[in-house]
Coordinates of C-alpha atoms and ligand atoms in Angstrom, one line a residue:
M17 CA 2.8 4.3 -24.1
R18 CA 4.3 1.3 -23.8
V19 CA 7.5 1.3 -21.9
L20 CA 10.7 -1.0 -21.1
I21 CA 12.4 0.0 -18.1
V22 CA 15.9 -1.9 -17.7
G23 CA 17.0 -1.4 -14.2
G24 CA 13.5 -1.3 -13.2
T25 CA 14.1 -2.7 -9.9
G26 CA 16.1 -0.4 -8.7
T27 CA 16.3 2.3 -6.3
I28 CA 15.9 5.4 -8.9
G29 CA 14.0 2.1 -11.1
T30 CA 11.4 1.6 -9.2
A31 CA 9.9 4.8 -8.6
T32 CA 10.8 5.4 -12.6
V33 CA 8.4 2.6 -12.9
D34 CA 6.2 4.0 -10.7
A35 CA 6.2 7.8 -12.3
F36 CA 5.1 6.2 -15.8
E37 CA 3.1 3.7 -14.4
E38 CA 0.6 7.0 -12.1
I39 CA 0.1 8.1 -16.1
G40 CA -1.0 5.7 -17.7
D41 CA 1.6 3.9 -19.6
E42 CA 2.5 0.0 -20.2
V43 CA 5.6 -0.3 -18.2
I44 CA 7.5 -3.5 -18.9
S45 CA 10.4 -3.5 -15.8
V46 CA 12.5 -6.0 -15.9
S47 CA 16.5 -6.8 -14.8
R48 CA 18.7 -9.6 -14.7
S49 CA 16.6 -11.5 -12.2
T50 CA 12.8 -10.9 -13.6
S51 CA 11.6 -12.9 -16.5
P52 CA 11.7 -12.1 -18.8
G53 CA 14.8 -10.3 -18.4
V54 CA 18.3 -9.1 -19.8
D55 CA 21.9 -9.3 -19.0
I56 CA 22.9 -5.5 -20.2
T57 CA 26.4 -7.1 -20.7
A58 CA 25.2 -10.6 -22.9
P59 CA 24.2 -8.7 -26.3
E60 CA 24.2 -12.5 -28.0
S61 CA 20.8 -12.6 -25.2
M62 CA 19.3 -9.7 -26.8
P63 CA 17.5 -10.4 -30.1
A64 CA 15.8 -12.8 -28.4
F65 CA 14.9 -10.8 -25.5
F66 CA 13.9 -7.9 -27.4
D67 CA 11.4 -10.3 -29.6
S68 CA 9.8 -11.8 -26.2
V69 CA 8.8 -8.0 -25.6
G70 CA 8.1 -6.7 -28.4
T71 CA 7.8 -3.2 -29.9
I72 CA 7.8 -0.5 -27.3
H73 CA 7.6 2.9 -27.2
A74 CA 10.2 4.3 -24.9
L75 CA 13.0 2.1 -24.0
V76 CA 14.3 3.6 -20.6
S77 CA 17.8 1.9 -19.0
I78 CA 18.5 2.7 -15.0
T79 CA 21.6 -0.1 -14.8
G80 CA 25.5 -0.1 -14.9
K81 CA 27.7 -0.6 -12.3
V82 CA 31.6 0.7 -12.1
P83 CA 34.4 -0.5 -9.6
Y84 CA 35.6 2.7 -7.5
V85 CA 39.6 3.1 -7.6
D86 CA 41.7 5.7 -7.4
T87 CA 43.7 6.7 -10.9
A88 CA 47.3 5.8 -9.9
K89 CA 46.3 2.3 -8.6
A90 CA 43.6 1.8 -11.0
T91 CA 44.1 -1.6 -13.5
P92 CA 43.4 -1.9 -17.7
E93 CA 40.9 -4.8 -16.1
D94 CA 39.2 -2.0 -13.8
F95 CA 38.7 0.1 -16.5
S96 CA 37.5 -2.9 -18.9
S97 CA 34.8 -3.9 -16.3
G98 CA 33.2 -0.3 -16.1
F99 CA 33.3 0.6 -19.8
A100 CA 32.0 -3.0 -20.7
N101 CA 29.3 -2.6 -18.1
K102 CA 27.7 0.9 -17.6
L103 CA 28.7 2.2 -21.0
G104 CA 29.6 -1.1 -23.6
G105 CA 25.7 -2.7 -21.7
Q106 CA 23.9 0.6 -22.3
I107 CA 25.1 1.2 -25.7
N108 CA 24.4 -2.9 -26.7
L109 CA 20.6 -2.2 -25.7
V110 CA 20.4 0.5 -27.9
L111 CA 22.3 -1.5 -31.0
A112 CA 19.7 -4.8 -29.9
G113 CA 16.8 -2.3 -29.6
I114 CA 16.6 -0.5 -32.7
P115 CA 14.5 -2.0 -34.6
H116 CA 12.0 -2.8 -31.6
I117 CA 11.6 0.6 -30.8
A118 CA 8.4 2.3 -32.5
E119 CA 8.4 5.4 -34.9
R120 CA 9.5 8.1 -33.1
G121 CA 9.9 6.6 -29.9
S122 CA 13.0 6.9 -28.0
F123 CA 15.8 5.1 -26.1
T124 CA 16.7 6.9 -22.2
L125 CA 20.2 6.4 -20.7
T126 CA 21.9 6.5 -17.2
T127 CA 24.8 8.6 -16.7
G128 CA 25.5 10.9 -13.8
I129 CA 27.2 13.6 -11.8
L130 CA 30.6 12.7 -11.5
A131 CA 31.0 12.9 -15.4
Q132 CA 31.5 16.8 -14.6
H133 CA 32.4 16.4 -10.7
S134 CA 34.8 14.2 -9.1
V135 CA 34.7 12.4 -5.7
P136 CA 37.9 10.2 -4.4
G137 CA 37.8 6.6 -6.5
S138 CA 35.6 8.6 -9.5
V139 CA 38.0 8.4 -12.0
I140 CA 36.6 5.1 -14.3
A141 CA 32.9 6.5 -13.5
G142 CA 33.1 10.0 -15.0
T143 CA 34.6 8.2 -17.8
V144 CA 32.5 6.1 -18.6
N145 CA 29.4 8.8 -17.6
G146 CA 31.7 11.1 -19.9
G147 CA 31.8 8.2 -22.7
I148 CA 27.4 8.2 -22.2
E149 CA 26.7 11.4 -23.3
A150 CA 29.5 11.4 -26.2
F151 CA 27.4 8.5 -27.3
V152 CA 23.6 9.2 -26.8
K153 CA 24.8 13.1 -28.7
T154 CA 26.3 11.2 -31.6
A155 CA 23.4 8.3 -31.9
A156 CA 21.0 11.7 -31.8
L157 CA 21.7 12.0 -35.2
E158 CA 21.8 9.1 -36.7
L159 CA 19.1 6.7 -35.4
P160 CA 16.6 6.3 -38.2
L161 CA 12.8 6.9 -38.3
G162 CA 13.0 10.1 -35.9
I163 CA 13.8 8.0 -32.4
R164 CA 15.2 10.0 -29.9
I165 CA 17.8 9.4 -27.8
N166 CA 18.5 11.2 -24.4
A167 CA 20.8 10.4 -20.9
V168 CA 19.7 11.0 -17.8
S169 CA 22.4 12.4 -15.1
P170 CA 21.3 12.3 -11.8
T171 CA 23.2 13.6 -8.3
I172 CA 23.4 10.9 -5.7
I173 CA 20.6 9.9 -4.3
E174 CA 19.4 10.5 -0.4
Q175 CA 19.1 8.1 1.6
P176 CA 18.0 7.0 4.3
N177 CA 20.8 6.9 6.7
G178 CA 22.2 9.9 4.6
H179 CA 24.9 9.4 2.0
S180 CA 28.8 8.2 1.4
A181 CA 31.4 10.5 3.3
L182 CA 32.4 10.5 0.1
F183 CA 29.7 13.0 -1.6
R184 CA 29.7 15.5 1.6
G185 CA 27.8 19.0 0.8
F186 CA 26.9 17.4 -2.6
H187 CA 22.9 18.1 -3.1
S188 CA 21.2 15.1 -3.0
V189 CA 17.6 14.0 -4.7
T190 CA 14.9 11.6 -4.5
P191 CA 14.8 8.6 -6.4
E192 CA 11.3 10.6 -7.2
E193 CA 13.1 13.3 -8.9
A194 CA 15.1 11.6 -10.8
A195 CA 12.2 9.4 -12.3
Q196 CA 10.6 12.6 -13.7
A197 CA 13.7 13.2 -16.2
Y198 CA 13.0 9.8 -17.3
V199 CA 9.4 10.7 -17.9
R200 CA 10.2 14.3 -19.3
S201 CA 12.8 12.3 -21.8
A202 CA 10.0 9.5 -23.0
H203 CA 7.3 11.7 -23.4
G204 CA 9.5 15.2 -24.5
I205 CA 10.1 16.1 -28.3
E206 CA 13.7 16.5 -27.3
T207 CA 16.6 14.5 -28.3
G208 CA 20.5 14.1 -27.9
Q209 CA 20.1 16.3 -23.9
V210 CA 21.1 15.7 -21.6
F211 CA 18.7 15.9 -18.5
R212 CA 20.3 17.1 -15.7
V213 CA 18.9 16.8 -12.1
W214 CA 20.9 18.7 -10.1
Ligands
NAP8 N1 21.6 5.8 -6.9 C1 22.4 7.2 -7.1 O1 23.0 7.8 -6.0 C2 23.2 7.5 -8.3 C3 23.9 8.7 -8.9 C4 23.8 8.8 -10.0 C5 24.0 8.0 -11.2 N2 22.7 7.0 -10.3 C6 23.1 5.4 -11.9 O2 21.5 5.2 -11.3 C7 21.9 4.0 -12.1 C8 21.2 2.9 -11.0 O3 21.5 3.5 -9.7 P1 20.6 2.5 -8.9 O4 21.3 3.2 -7.5 O5 19.4 3.1 -8.8 O6 21.3 1.3 -9.1 P2 20.6 -0.1 -8.1 O7 19.8 0.3 -6.9 O8 21.8 -0.8 -7.9 O9 19.9 -0.8 -9.2 C9 20.5 -1.4 -10.2 C10 19.7 -2.2 -11.4 O10 20.0 -2.8 -12.3 C11 19.5 -4.3 -12.0 N3 20.9 -4.8 -13.2 C12 22.1 -4.9 -12.4 N4 23.4 -5.5 -13.6 C13 22.1 -5.6 -14.8 C14 22.6 -6.2 -15.1 N5 24.0 -6.5 -15.9 N6 22.0 -6.2 -16.7 C15 20.6 -5.9 -16.5 N7 20.4 -5.6 -15.2 C16 21.0 -5.3 -14.3 C17 19.3 -4.7 -11.4 O11 18.3 -5.5 -10.9 P3 19.4 -7.3 -11.1 O12 20.4 -7.1 -10.1 O13 18.1 -8.4 -10.6 O14 19.9 -7.2 -12.1 C18 18.2 -3.2 -10.6 O15 17.3 -3.5 -10.8 C19 24.0 3.4 -12.4 O16 23.7 3.6 -13.9 C20 23.8 4.0 -11.6 O17 25.5 4.6 -11.9 C21 22.8 6.3 -9.4

């Protein structure tokens, strides 16, 4: 299987690249700092990027940033930046990627536990993650050529020095555990699902 991993240089992405390579897949790992590279917030650059990559069987997106700010202090700009990056950016990849996915191939996006569980300042993360999960549910019904789409929802990832006090008491997982959910999505038959790693 030929797998394009956007965000493959990040914490979860690096482990996911390894997980696909361990089972013999050809992995193309990209981010803003690779060559070829892609910026999920720059849809105008995507046709040339996808042309340079060629046909893929799976697109795995493990990227997206949102600001953390309390609801009463959040500005429209804070929400817009979260929408444009983690939500809109991953949708940009799907819209531009459709013609480049092989028949019965797949997209796997990244959401997160903050869609269902909240911590202080997570209102934008939760809203964005909820949007990703809703997008996946409907897009799965409409994608052509048997192309599937799922999302992976990791809990907080284990950090060498423990995770932020904001997530005190949360169960955490290793990047390697999260990586297996992306493999399951790309190699499985399910569509429209959110695979929770928590
Ligand atoms: N870490 C956690 O505890 C956790 C928990 C639940 C959910 N998540 C979600 O998992 C995803 C990845 O998290 P992570 O901790 O692995 O992040 P990370 O370590 O910060 O890695 C982010 C990756 O995305 C790339 N990237 C950043 N901005 C980009 C852009 N505009 N276009 C293309 N690539 C871009 C980065 O590379 P460049 O900077 O070179 O572009 C890097 O490869 C995020 O959506 C996050 O919300 C993380």
